[in-house]
Structures are given as structure tokens and as C-alpha cells.
Amino acid sequence: MKIIFTKPFVRDYRNLPSNIQRLVDRQIERLIENPKHPSLQTKKIEGHKSILEARVTLQYRVTFQIAGDTYILRRVGTHSVLKRP
């Protein structure tokens, strides 16, 4: 699997506390190894056919899309960040 980090994802990631960045890194590794890993609780985002979210913590999520053998990481943050355009 390949990973593409969108500009919004990179911006969001840089604004996260370092402890959350480490958790995001760990969850991205899990996503690559096994997208159905129980800790990710991966699911489709309501209202979007191709955008999924994975859990980092109770408050933080990563949104992404799958295009062939590539994960496109779209956003990372709390629910309030992810609801922004």
C-alpha cells in the first residue's frame, strides 16, 4: 500500500500535540498492515460514499480514501476539525 498525505492532512497533523501525533503514526501503521484492525474502528463517513474514518483516540479521527493500492489521508483531528470544509 502507498500513502498520500494531502495538504490539509499535513496542516492538521502539524497542529496536533506531539503525543497525539505519535498515536496517529501508530494508527496509520495499523491501517497499512490491517485496515480492519479493531482499534481503528474504520467506517464510512455518513453522507460520503468513498470517505472513511479511523479512530486515533476517543476524540481524534483520521479521514481517508482508498484508490486502488493507495490510501489518501485527507484530514486528522477532532470531530469539530473534520466537519470543517
PDB file of N, CA, C and O in Angstrom:
ATOM      1  N   MET A   1       0.834  -1.194   0.000  1.00  0.00           N
ATOM      2  CA  MET A   1       0.000   0.000   0.000  1.00  0.00           C
ATOM      3  C   MET A   1       0.877   1.255   0.000  1.00  0.00           C
ATOM      4  O   MET A   1       1.889   1.301   0.674  1.00  0.00           O
ATOM      5  N   LYS A   2       0.420   2.227  -0.736  1.00  0.00           N
ATOM      6  CA  LYS A   2       1.085   3.532  -0.756  1.00  0.00           C
ATOM      7  C   LYS A   2       0.233   4.506   0.053  1.00  0.00           C
ATOM      8  O   LYS A   2      -0.959   4.302   0.232  1.00  0.00           O
ATOM      9  N   ILE A   3       0.863   5.567   0.507  1.00  0.00           N
ATOM     10  CA  ILE A   3       0.165   6.599   1.282  1.00  0.00           C
ATOM     11  C   ILE A   3       0.393   7.944   0.609  1.00  0.00           C
ATOM     12  O   ILE A   3       1.520   8.282   0.244  1.00  0.00           O
ATOM     13  N   ILE A   4      -0.674   8.716   0.471  1.00  0.00           N
ATOM     14  CA  ILE A   4      -0.585  10.102   0.011  1.00  0.00           C
ATOM     15  C   ILE A   4      -1.124  10.977   1.140  1.00  0.00           C
ATOM     16  O   ILE A   4      -2.219  10.739   1.654  1.00  0.00           O
ATOM     17  N   PHE A   5      -0.339  11.957   1.521  1.00  0.00           N
ATOM     18  CA  PHE A   5      -0.746  12.911   2.552  1.00  0.00           C
ATOM     19  C   PHE A   5      -1.211  14.187   1.853  1.00  0.00           C
ATOM     20  O   PHE A   5      -0.413  14.853   1.197  1.00  0.00           O
ATOM     21  N   THR A   6      -2.484  14.529   1.990  1.00  0.00           N
ATOM     22  CA  THR A   6      -2.982  15.767   1.389  1.00  0.00           C
ATOM     23  C   THR A   6      -2.463  16.966   2.184  1.00  0.00           C
ATOM     24  O   THR A   6      -2.049  16.832   3.338  1.00  0.00           O
ATOM     25  N   LYS A   7      -2.485  18.136   1.561  1.00  0.00           N
ATOM     26  CA  LYS A   7      -2.060  19.353   2.258  1.00  0.00           C
ATOM     27  C   LYS A   7      -2.877  19.600   3.524  1.00  0.00           C
ATOM     28  O   LYS A   7      -2.301  19.946   4.565  1.00  0.00           O
ATOM     29  N   PRO A   8      -4.217  19.438   3.487  1.00  0.00           N
ATOM     30  CA  PRO A   8      -4.979  19.627   4.727  1.00  0.00           C
ATOM     31  C   PRO A   8      -4.562  18.645   5.831  1.00  0.00           C
ATOM     32  O   PRO A   8      -4.494  19.014   6.999  1.00  0.00           O
ATOM     33  N   PHE A   9      -4.256  17.403   5.453  1.00  0.00           N
ATOM     34  CA  PHE A   9      -3.812  16.430   6.452  1.00  0.00           C
ATOM     35  C   PHE A   9      -2.508  16.890   7.097  1.00  0.00           C
ATOM     36  O   PHE A   9      -2.366  16.866   8.320  1.00  0.00           O
ATOM     37  N   VAL A  10      -1.559  17.287   6.276  1.00  0.00           N
ATOM     38  CA  VAL A  10      -0.251  17.725   6.789  1.00  0.00           C
ATOM     39  C   VAL A  10      -0.424  18.935   7.712  1.00  0.00           C
ATOM     40  O   VAL A  10       0.164  18.985   8.798  1.00  0.00           O
ATOM     41  N   ARG A  11      -1.244  19.885   7.310  1.00  0.00           N
ATOM     42  CA  ARG A  11      -1.503  21.065   8.149  1.00  0.00           C
ATOM     43  C   ARG A  11      -2.131  20.655   9.479  1.00  0.00           C
ATOM     44  O   ARG A  11      -1.694  21.091  10.546  1.00  0.00           O
ATOM     45  N   ASP A  12      -3.155  19.801   9.416  1.00  0.00           N
ATOM     46  CA  ASP A  12      -3.805  19.330  10.639  1.00  0.00           C
ATOM     47  C   ASP A  12      -2.799  18.616  11.544  1.00  0.00           C
ATOM     48  O   ASP A  12      -2.751  18.862  12.748  1.00  0.00           O
ATOM     49  N   TYR A  13      -2.012  17.724  10.960  1.00  0.00           N
ATOM     50  CA  TYR A  13      -1.049  16.924  11.714  1.00  0.00           C
ATOM     51  C   TYR A  13      -0.046  17.816  12.446  1.00  0.00           C
ATOM     52  O   TYR A  13       0.255  17.591  13.612  1.00  0.00           O
ATOM     53  N   ARG A  14       0.460  18.819  11.755  1.00  0.00           N
ATOM     54  CA  ARG A  14       1.449  19.720  12.367  1.00  0.00           C
ATOM     55  C   ARG A  14       0.887  20.476  13.564  1.00  0.00           C
ATOM     56  O   ARG A  14       1.628  20.875  14.458  1.00  0.00           O
ATOM     57  N   ASN A  15      -0.438  20.683  13.584  1.00  0.00           N
ATOM     58  CA  ASN A  15      -1.071  21.410  14.680  1.00  0.00           C
ATOM     59  C   ASN A  15      -1.471  20.522  15.850  1.00  0.00           C
ATOM     60  O   ASN A  15      -1.961  21.025  16.862  1.00  0.00           O
ATOM     61  N   LEU A  16      -1.258  19.232  15.726  1.00  0.00           N
ATOM     62  CA  LEU A  16      -1.607  18.310  16.811  1.00  0.00           C
ATOM     63  C   LEU A  16      -0.540  18.318  17.895  1.00  0.00           C
ATOM     64  O   LEU A  16       0.646  18.520  17.606  1.00  0.00           O
ATOM     65  N   PRO A  17      -0.926  18.038  19.144  1.00  0.00           N
ATOM     66  CA  PRO A  17       0.084  17.843  20.201  1.00  0.00           C
ATOM     67  C   PRO A  17       0.966  16.642  19.840  1.00  0.00           C
ATOM     68  O   PRO A  17       0.510  15.705  19.164  1.00  0.00           O
ATOM     69  N   SER A  18       2.208  16.647  20.276  1.00  0.00           N
ATOM     70  CA  SER A  18       3.156  15.590  19.897  1.00  0.00           C
ATOM     71  C   SER A  18       2.691  14.202  20.340  1.00  0.00           C
ATOM     72  O   SER A  18       2.918  13.225  19.623  1.00  0.00           O
ATOM     73  N   ASN A  19       2.028  14.108  21.490  1.00  0.00           N
ATOM     74  CA  ASN A  19       1.567  12.781  21.923  1.00  0.00           C
ATOM     75  C   ASN A  19       0.479  12.248  20.986  1.00  0.00           C
ATOM     76  O   ASN A  19       0.424  11.047  20.707  1.00  0.00           O
ATOM     77  N   ILE A  20      -0.352  13.122  20.450  1.00  0.00           N
ATOM     78  CA  ILE A  20      -1.384  12.706  19.500  1.00  0.00           C
ATOM     79  C   ILE A  20      -0.748  12.362  18.151  1.00  0.00           C
ATOM     80  O   ILE A  20      -1.153  11.409  17.488  1.00  0.00           O
ATOM     81  N   GLN A  21       0.285  13.100  17.762  1.00  0.00           N
ATOM     82  CA  GLN A  21       0.994  12.780  16.520  1.00  0.00           C
ATOM     83  C   GLN A  21       1.544  11.351  16.577  1.00  0.00           C
ATOM     84  O   GLN A  21       1.439  10.605  15.605  1.00  0.00           O
ATOM     85  N   ARG A  22       2.103  10.962  17.724  1.00  0.00           N
ATOM     86  CA  ARG A  22       2.633   9.607  17.867  1.00  0.00           C
ATOM     87  C   ARG A  22       1.515   8.564  17.735  1.00  0.00           C
ATOM     88  O   ARG A  22       1.698   7.521  17.107  1.00  0.00           O
ATOM     89  N   LEU A  23       0.356   8.859  18.319  1.00  0.00           N
ATOM     90  CA  LEU A  23      -0.777   7.938  18.207  1.00  0.00           C
ATOM     91  C   LEU A  23      -1.279   7.853  16.769  1.00  0.00           C
ATOM     92  O   LEU A  23      -1.636   6.772  16.286  1.00  0.00           O
ATOM     93  N   VAL A  24      -1.296   8.987  16.073  1.00  0.00           N
ATOM     94  CA  VAL A  24      -1.695   8.994  14.663  1.00  0.00           C
ATOM     95  C   VAL A  24      -0.727   8.128  13.855  1.00  0.00           C
ATOM     96  O   VAL A  24      -1.152   7.302  13.042  1.00  0.00           O
ATOM     97  N   ASP A  25       0.569   8.297  14.096  1.00  0.00           N
ATOM     98  CA  ASP A  25       1.575   7.494  13.390  1.00  0.00           C
ATOM     99  C   ASP A  25       1.323   6.005  13.596  1.00  0.00           C
ATOM    100  O   ASP A  25       1.372   5.216  12.644  1.00  0.00           O
ATOM    101  N   ARG A  26       1.036   5.616  14.821  1.00  0.00           N
ATOM    102  CA  ARG A  26       0.795   4.214  15.136  1.00  0.00           C
ATOM    103  C   ARG A  26      -0.453   3.691  14.415  1.00  0.00           C
ATOM    104  O   ARG A  26      -0.448   2.605  13.857  1.00  0.00           O
ATOM    105  N   GLN A  27      -1.496   4.510  14.398  1.00  0.00           N
ATOM    106  CA  GLN A  27      -2.731   4.070  13.744  1.00  0.00           C
ATOM    107  C   GLN A  27      -2.570   3.995  12.226  1.00  0.00           C
ATOM    108  O   GLN A  27      -3.161   3.134  11.586  1.00  0.00           O
ATOM    109  N   ILE A  28      -1.764   4.877  11.652  1.00  0.00           N
ATOM    110  CA  ILE A  28      -1.502   4.802  10.213  1.00  0.00           C
ATOM    111  C   ILE A  28      -0.757   3.510   9.895  1.00  0.00           C
ATOM    112  O   ILE A  28      -1.049   2.832   8.904  1.00  0.00           O
ATOM    113  N   GLU A  29       0.201   3.127  10.745  1.00  0.00           N
ATOM    114  CA  GLU A  29       0.906   1.854  10.555  1.00  0.00           C
ATOM    115  C   GLU A  29      -0.078   0.690  10.606  1.00  0.00           C
ATOM    116  O   GLU A  29      -0.009  -0.228   9.790  1.00  0.00           O
ATOM    117  N   ARG A  30      -0.991   0.736  11.560  1.00  0.00           N
ATOM    118  CA  ARG A  30      -2.004  -0.320  11.662  1.00  0.00           C
ATOM    119  C   ARG A  30      -2.895  -0.341  10.426  1.00  0.00           C
ATOM    120  O   ARG A  30      -3.267  -1.409   9.942  1.00  0.00           O
ATOM    121  N   LEU A  31      -3.262   0.837   9.948  1.00  0.00           N
ATOM    122  CA  LEU A  31      -4.105   0.934   8.763  1.00  0.00           C
ATOM    123  C   LEU A  31      -3.440   0.256   7.572  1.00  0.00           C
ATOM    124  O   LEU A  31      -4.084  -0.482   6.819  1.00  0.00           O
ATOM    125  N   ILE A  32      -2.159   0.483   7.400  1.00  0.00           N
ATOM    126  CA  ILE A  32      -1.412  -0.119   6.300  1.00  0.00           C
ATOM    127  C   ILE A  32      -1.360  -1.639   6.459  1.00  0.00           C
ATOM    128  O   ILE A  32      -1.565  -2.387   5.510  1.00  0.00           O
ATOM    129  N   GLU A  33      -1.089  -2.091   7.687  1.00  0.00           N
ATOM    130  CA  GLU A  33      -0.962  -3.525   7.936  1.00  0.00           C
ATOM    131  C   GLU A  33      -2.300  -4.257   7.870  1.00  0.00           C
ATOM    132  O   GLU A  33      -2.386  -5.367   7.345  1.00  0.00           O
ATOM    133  N   ASN A  34      -3.349  -3.648   8.440  1.00  0.00           N
ATOM    134  CA  ASN A  34      -4.651  -4.306   8.521  1.00  0.00           C
ATOM    135  C   ASN A  34      -5.745  -3.256   8.686  1.00  0.00           C
ATOM    136  O   ASN A  34      -6.026  -2.829   9.799  1.00  0.00           O
ATOM    137  N   PRO A  35      -6.375  -2.830   7.592  1.00  0.00           N
ATOM    138  CA  PRO A  35      -7.393  -1.782   7.680  1.00  0.00           C
ATOM    139  C   PRO A  35      -8.600  -2.169   8.540  1.00  0.00           C
ATOM    140  O   PRO A  35      -9.389  -1.317   8.910  1.00  0.00           O
ATOM    141  N   LYS A  36      -8.712  -3.447   8.878  1.00  0.00           N
ATOM    142  CA  LYS A  36      -9.819  -3.900   9.720  1.00  0.00           C
ATOM    143  C   LYS A  36      -9.378  -4.129  11.171  1.00  0.00           C
ATOM    144  O   LYS A  36     -10.089  -4.765  11.947  1.00  0.00           O
ATOM    145  N   HIS A  37      -8.213  -3.604  11.534  1.00  0.00           N
ATOM    146  CA  HIS A  37      -7.731  -3.745  12.911  1.00  0.00           C
ATOM    147  C   HIS A  37      -8.787  -3.174  13.854  1.00  0.00           C
ATOM    148  O   HIS A  37      -9.304  -2.072  13.626  1.00  0.00           O
ATOM    149  N   PRO A  38      -9.140  -3.907  14.909  1.00  0.00           N
ATOM    150  CA  PRO A  38     -10.220  -3.465  15.802  1.00  0.00           C
ATOM    151  C   PRO A  38     -10.024  -2.072  16.415  1.00  0.00           C
ATOM    152  O   PRO A  38     -11.002  -1.348  16.614  1.00  0.00           O
ATOM    153  N   SER A  39      -8.799  -1.690  16.696  1.00  0.00           N
ATOM    154  CA  SER A  39      -8.584  -0.381  17.336  1.00  0.00           C
ATOM    155  C   SER A  39      -8.887   0.780  16.400  1.00  0.00           C
ATOM    156  O   SER A  39      -9.134   1.900  16.843  1.00  0.00           O
ATOM    157  N   LEU A  40      -8.886   0.535  15.087  1.00  0.00           N
ATOM    158  CA  LEU A  40      -9.169   1.602  14.123  1.00  0.00           C
ATOM    159  C   LEU A  40     -10.657   1.934  14.046  1.00  0.00           C
ATOM    160  O   LEU A  40     -11.026   3.065  13.752  1.00  0.00           O
ATOM    161  N   GLN A  41     -11.477   0.953  14.280  1.00  0.00           N
ATOM    162  CA  GLN A  41     -12.924   1.117  14.155  1.00  0.00           C
ATOM    163  C   GLN A  41     -13.279   1.862  12.861  1.00  0.00           C
ATOM    164  O   GLN A  41     -14.038   2.830  12.855  1.00  0.00           O
ATOM    165  N   THR A  42     -12.699   1.400  11.770  1.00  0.00           N
ATOM    166  CA  THR A  42     -12.883   2.030  10.467  1.00  0.00           C
ATOM    167  C   THR A  42     -14.336   1.949  10.023  1.00  0.00           C
ATOM    168  O   THR A  42     -14.974   0.909  10.158  1.00  0.00           O
ATOM    169  N   LYS A  43     -14.842   3.078   9.517  1.00  0.00           N
ATOM    170  CA  LYS A  43     -16.210   3.098   8.992  1.00  0.00           C
ATOM    171  C   LYS A  43     -16.332   4.210   7.962  1.00  0.00           C
ATOM    172  O   LYS A  43     -15.531   5.140   7.939  1.00  0.00           O
ATOM    173  N   LYS A  44     -17.355   4.092   7.107  1.00  0.00           N
ATOM    174  CA  LYS A  44     -17.629   5.145   6.123  1.00  0.00           C
ATOM    175  C   LYS A  44     -18.221   6.349   6.839  1.00  0.00           C
ATOM    176  O   LYS A  44     -18.959   6.216   7.806  1.00  0.00           O
ATOM    177  N   ILE A  45     -17.884   7.533   6.342  1.00  0.00           N
ATOM    178  CA  ILE A  45     -18.445   8.758   6.898  1.00  0.00           C
ATOM    179  C   ILE A  45     -19.846   8.930   6.321  1.00  0.00           C
ATOM    180  O   ILE A  45     -20.047   8.809   5.105  1.00  0.00           O
ATOM    181  N   GLU A  46     -20.773   9.208   7.193  1.00  0.00           N
ATOM    182  CA  GLU A  46     -22.164   9.373   6.783  1.00  0.00           C
ATOM    183  C   GLU A  46     -22.276  10.465   5.719  1.00  0.00           C
ATOM    184  O   GLU A  46     -21.738  11.557   5.864  1.00  0.00           O
ATOM    185  N   GLY A  47     -22.962  10.134   4.638  1.00  0.00           N
ATOM    186  CA  GLY A  47     -23.168  11.104   3.570  1.00  0.00           C
ATOM    187  C   GLY A  47     -22.091  11.106   2.503  1.00  0.00           C
ATOM    188  O   GLY A  47     -22.169  11.859   1.546  1.00  0.00           O
ATOM    189  N   HIS A  48     -21.053  10.274   2.681  1.00  0.00           N
ATOM    190  CA  HIS A  48     -19.968  10.189   1.702  1.00  0.00           C
ATOM    191  C   HIS A  48     -19.748   8.732   1.334  1.00  0.00           C
ATOM    192  O   HIS A  48     -19.504   7.904   2.211  1.00  0.00           O
ATOM    193  N   LYS A  49     -19.793   8.437   0.064  1.00  0.00           N
ATOM    194  CA  LYS A  49     -19.646   7.053  -0.371  1.00  0.00           C
ATOM    195  C   LYS A  49     -18.221   6.529  -0.279  1.00  0.00           C
ATOM    196  O   LYS A  49     -18.000   5.359  -0.028  1.00  0.00           O
ATOM    197  N   SER A  50     -17.242   7.413  -0.492  1.00  0.00           N
ATOM    198  CA  SER A  50     -15.868   6.923  -0.603  1.00  0.00           C
ATOM    199  C   SER A  50     -14.926   7.426   0.482  1.00  0.00           C
ATOM    200  O   SER A  50     -13.741   7.120   0.440  1.00  0.00           O
ATOM    201  N   ILE A  51     -15.412   8.195   1.444  1.00  0.00           N
ATOM    202  CA  ILE A  51     -14.550   8.711   2.505  1.00  0.00           C
ATOM    203  C   ILE A  51     -14.787   7.896   3.766  1.00  0.00           C
ATOM    204  O   ILE A  51     -15.920   7.697   4.189  1.00  0.00           O
ATOM    205  N   LEU A  52     -13.685   7.433   4.346  1.00  0.00           N
ATOM    206  CA  LEU A  52     -13.754   6.638   5.562  1.00  0.00           C
ATOM    207  C   LEU A  52     -13.061   7.375   6.696  1.00  0.00           C
ATOM    208  O   LEU A  52     -12.276   8.302   6.461  1.00  0.00           O
ATOM    209  N   GLU A  53     -13.339   6.925   7.917  1.00  0.00           N
ATOM    210  CA  GLU A  53     -12.629   7.470   9.064  1.00  0.00           C
ATOM    211  C   GLU A  53     -12.123   6.322   9.908  1.00  0.00           C
ATOM    212  O   GLU A  53     -12.704   5.232   9.927  1.00  0.00           O
ATOM    213  N   ALA A  54     -11.008   6.572  10.579  1.00  0.00           N
ATOM    214  CA  ALA A  54     -10.423   5.612  11.500  1.00  0.00           C
ATOM    215  C   ALA A  54     -10.158   6.327  12.821  1.00  0.00           C
ATOM    216  O   ALA A  54      -9.791   7.504  12.835  1.00  0.00           O
ATOM    217  N   ARG A  55     -10.343   5.614  13.905  1.00  0.00           N
ATOM    218  CA  ARG A  55     -10.175   6.183  15.238  1.00  0.00           C
ATOM    219  C   ARG A  55      -8.704   6.244  15.623  1.00  0.00           C
ATOM    220  O   ARG A  55      -7.948   5.308  15.385  1.00  0.00           O
ATOM    221  N   VAL A  56      -8.322   7.371  16.206  1.00  0.00           N
ATOM    222  CA  VAL A  56      -6.999   7.516  16.820  1.00  0.00           C
ATOM    223  C   VAL A  56      -7.182   7.423  18.331  1.00  0.00           C
ATOM    224  O   VAL A  56      -6.518   6.640  19.004  1.00  0.00           O
ATOM    225  N   THR A  57      -8.086   8.243  18.873  1.00  0.00           N
ATOM    226  CA  THR A  57      -8.492   8.199  20.282  1.00  0.00           C
ATOM    227  C   THR A  57     -10.002   8.401  20.301  1.00  0.00           C
ATOM    228  O   THR A  57     -10.629   8.488  19.251  1.00  0.00           O
ATOM    229  N   LEU A  58     -10.566   8.546  21.473  1.00  0.00           N
ATOM    230  CA  LEU A  58     -11.999   8.825  21.546  1.00  0.00           C
ATOM    231  C   LEU A  58     -12.352  10.127  20.850  1.00  0.00           C
ATOM    232  O   LEU A  58     -13.427  10.271  20.283  1.00  0.00           O
ATOM    233  N   GLN A  59     -11.445  11.110  20.888  1.00  0.00           N
ATOM    234  CA  GLN A  59     -11.720  12.420  20.311  1.00  0.00           C
ATOM    235  C   GLN A  59     -11.146  12.627  18.906  1.00  0.00           C
ATOM    236  O   GLN A  59     -11.652  13.443  18.153  1.00  0.00           O
ATOM    237  N   TYR A  60     -10.083  11.929  18.570  1.00  0.00           N
ATOM    238  CA  TYR A  60      -9.369  12.188  17.312  1.00  0.00           C
ATOM    239  C   TYR A  60      -9.636  11.101  16.279  1.00  0.00           C
ATOM    240  O   TYR A  60      -9.692   9.921  16.606  1.00  0.00           O
ATOM    241  N   ARG A  61      -9.748  11.544  15.014  1.00  0.00           N
ATOM    242  CA  ARG A  61     -10.000  10.656  13.888  1.00  0.00           C
ATOM    243  C   ARG A  61      -9.102  11.033  12.707  1.00  0.00           C
ATOM    244  O   ARG A  61      -8.661  12.171  12.591  1.00  0.00           O
ATOM    245  N   VAL A  62      -8.895  10.072  11.831  1.00  0.00           N
ATOM    246  CA  VAL A  62      -8.221  10.277  10.552  1.00  0.00           C
ATOM    247  C   VAL A  62      -9.246   9.963   9.472  1.00  0.00           C
ATOM    248  O   VAL A  62      -9.928   8.945   9.547  1.00  0.00           O
ATOM    249  N   THR A  63      -9.374  10.848   8.489  1.00  0.00           N
ATOM    250  CA  THR A  63     -10.245  10.538   7.356  1.00  0.00           C
ATOM    251  C   THR A  63      -9.371  10.210   6.152  1.00  0.00           C
ATOM    252  O   THR A  63      -8.281  10.771   5.982  1.00  0.00           O
ATOM    253  N   PHE A  64      -9.865   9.282   5.333  1.00  0.00           N
ATOM    254  CA  PHE A  64      -9.068   8.836   4.196  1.00  0.00           C
ATOM    255  C   PHE A  64      -9.965   8.243   3.125  1.00  0.00           C
ATOM    256  O   PHE A  64     -11.148   7.977   3.342  1.00  0.00           O
ATOM    257  N   GLN A  65      -9.358   8.058   1.963  1.00  0.00           N
ATOM    258  CA  GLN A  65      -9.990   7.391   0.839  1.00  0.00           C
ATOM    259  C   GLN A  65      -9.039   6.311   0.362  1.00  0.00           C
ATOM    260  O   GLN A  65      -7.825   6.404   0.582  1.00  0.00           O
ATOM    261  N   ILE A  66      -9.591   5.307  -0.295  1.00  0.00           N
ATOM    262  CA  ILE A  66      -8.778   4.253  -0.880  1.00  0.00           C
ATOM    263  C   ILE A  66      -8.949   4.330  -2.390  1.00  0.00           C
ATOM    264  O   ILE A  66     -10.065   4.330  -2.895  1.00  0.00           O
ATOM    265  N   ALA A  67      -7.817   4.435  -3.078  1.00  0.00           N
ATOM    266  CA  ALA A  67      -7.814   4.466  -4.543  1.00  0.00           C
ATOM    267  C   ALA A  67      -6.842   3.391  -5.021  1.00  0.00           C
ATOM    268  O   ALA A  67      -5.625   3.584  -4.984  1.00  0.00           O
ATOM    269  N   GLY A  68      -7.381   2.250  -5.397  1.00  0.00           N
ATOM    270  CA  GLY A  68      -6.522   1.135  -5.809  1.00  0.00           C
ATOM    271  C   GLY A  68      -5.681   0.666  -4.648  1.00  0.00           C
ATOM    272  O   GLY A  68      -6.207   0.266  -3.613  1.00  0.00           O
ATOM    273  N   ASP A  69      -4.363   0.757  -4.787  1.00  0.00           N
ATOM    274  CA  ASP A  69      -3.458   0.329  -3.717  1.00  0.00           C
ATOM    275  C   ASP A  69      -2.906   1.524  -2.930  1.00  0.00           C
ATOM    276  O   ASP A  69      -1.839   1.447  -2.330  1.00  0.00           O
ATOM    277  N   THR A  70      -3.660   2.623  -2.909  1.00  0.00           N
ATOM    278  CA  THR A  70      -3.199   3.857  -2.255  1.00  0.00           C
ATOM    279  C   THR A  70      -4.216   4.351  -1.240  1.00  0.00           C
ATOM    280  O   THR A  70      -5.417   4.401  -1.524  1.00  0.00           O
ATOM    281  N   TYR A  71      -3.722   4.701  -0.066  1.00  0.00           N
ATOM    282  CA  TYR A  71      -4.538   5.393   0.935  1.00  0.00           C
ATOM    283  C   TYR A  71      -4.268   6.888   0.791  1.00  0.00           C
ATOM    284  O   TYR A  71      -3.118   7.321   0.810  1.00  0.00           O
ATOM    285  N   ILE A  72      -5.320   7.662   0.640  1.00  0.00           N
ATOM    286  CA  ILE A  72      -5.204   9.115   0.552  1.00  0.00           C
ATOM    287  C   ILE A  72      -5.683   9.674   1.883  1.00  0.00           C
ATOM    288  O   ILE A  72      -6.879   9.634   2.186  1.00  0.00           O
ATOM    289  N   LEU A  73      -4.744  10.146   2.698  1.00  0.00           N
ATOM    290  CA  LEU A  73      -5.079  10.687   4.009  1.00  0.00           C
ATOM    291  C   LEU A  73      -5.538  12.125   3.836  1.00  0.00           C
ATOM    292  O   LEU A  73      -4.793  12.976   3.350  1.00  0.00           O
ATOM    293  N   ARG A  74      -6.797  12.383   4.210  1.00  0.00           N
ATOM    294  CA  ARG A  74      -7.439  13.662   3.932  1.00  0.00           C
ATOM    295  C   ARG A  74      -7.321  14.652   5.079  1.00  0.00           C
ATOM    296  O   ARG A  74      -6.943  15.794   4.885  1.00  0.00           O
ATOM    297  N   ARG A  75      -7.738  14.243   6.264  1.00  0.00           N
ATOM    298  CA  ARG A  75      -7.737  15.144   7.431  1.00  0.00           C
ATOM    299  C   ARG A  75      -7.418  14.331   8.676  1.00  0.00           C
ATOM    300  O   ARG A  75      -7.592  13.111   8.695  1.00  0.00           O
ATOM    301  N   VAL A  76      -6.998  15.015   9.723  1.00  0.00           N
ATOM    302  CA  VAL A  76      -6.811  14.391  11.030  1.00  0.00           C
ATOM    303  C   VAL A  76      -7.167  15.436  12.078  1.00  0.00           C
ATOM    304  O   VAL A  76      -6.810  16.608  11.955  1.00  0.00           O
ATOM    305  N   GLY A  77      -7.904  15.010  13.094  1.00  0.00           N
ATOM    306  CA  GLY A  77      -8.268  15.940  14.155  1.00  0.00           C
ATOM    307  C   GLY A  77      -9.490  15.465  14.920  1.00  0.00           C
ATOM    308  O   GLY A  77      -9.943  14.335  14.773  1.00  0.00           O
ATOM    309  N   THR A  78     -10.026  16.386  15.688  1.00  0.00           N
ATOM    310  CA  THR A  78     -11.241  16.104  16.448  1.00  0.00           C
ATOM    311  C   THR A  78     -12.435  16.180  15.498  1.00  0.00           C
ATOM    312  O   THR A  78     -12.315  16.630  14.370  1.00  0.00           O
ATOM    313  N   HIS A  79     -13.582  15.778  15.994  1.00  0.00           N
ATOM    314  CA  HIS A  79     -14.791  15.841  15.161  1.00  0.00           C
ATOM    315  C   HIS A  79     -15.050  17.250  14.647  1.00  0.00           C
ATOM    316  O   HIS A  79     -15.451  17.438  13.507  1.00  0.00           O
ATOM    317  N   SER A  80     -14.778  18.265  15.459  1.00  0.00           N
ATOM    318  CA  SER A  80     -15.033  19.643  15.027  1.00  0.00           C
ATOM    319  C   SER A  80     -14.114  20.043  13.873  1.00  0.00           C
ATOM    320  O   SER A  80     -14.522  20.746  12.955  1.00  0.00           O
ATOM    321  N   VAL A  81     -12.874  19.584  13.885  1.00  0.00           N
ATOM    322  CA  VAL A  81     -11.943  19.885  12.795  1.00  0.00           C
ATOM    323  C   VAL A  81     -12.392  19.176  11.525  1.00  0.00           C
ATOM    324  O   VAL A  81     -12.382  19.741  10.438  1.00  0.00           O
ATOM    325  N   LEU A  82     -12.818  17.934  11.658  1.00  0.00           N
ATOM    326  CA  LEU A  82     -13.174  17.144  10.483  1.00  0.00           C
ATOM    327  C   LEU A  82     -14.451  17.624   9.816  1.00  0.00           C
ATOM    328  O   LEU A  82     -14.669  17.369   8.646  1.00  0.00           O
ATOM    329  N   LYS A  83     -15.282  18.347  10.538  1.00  0.00           N
ATOM    330  CA  LYS A  83     -16.534  18.851   9.953  1.00  0.00           C
ATOM    331  C   LYS A  83     -16.327  20.140   9.179  1.00  0.00           C
ATOM    332  O   LYS A  83     -17.200  20.575   8.449  1.00  0.00           O
ATOM    333  N   ARG A  84     -15.153  20.770   9.334  1.00  0.00           N
ATOM    334  CA  ARG A  84     -14.869  21.994   8.572  1.00  0.00           C
ATOM    335  C   ARG A  84     -14.606  21.634   7.127  1.00  0.00           C
ATOM    336  O   ARG A  84     -14.041  20.600   6.831  1.00  0.00           O
ATOM    337  N   PRO A  85     -14.964  22.540   6.214  1.00  0.00           N
ATOM    338  CA  PRO A  85     -14.725  22.269   4.773  1.00  0.00           C
ATOM    339  C   PRO A  85     -13.249  22.197   4.439  1.00  0.00           C
ATOM    340  O   PRO A  85     -12.404  22.656   5.091  1.00  0.00           O
TER     341      PRO A  85
END
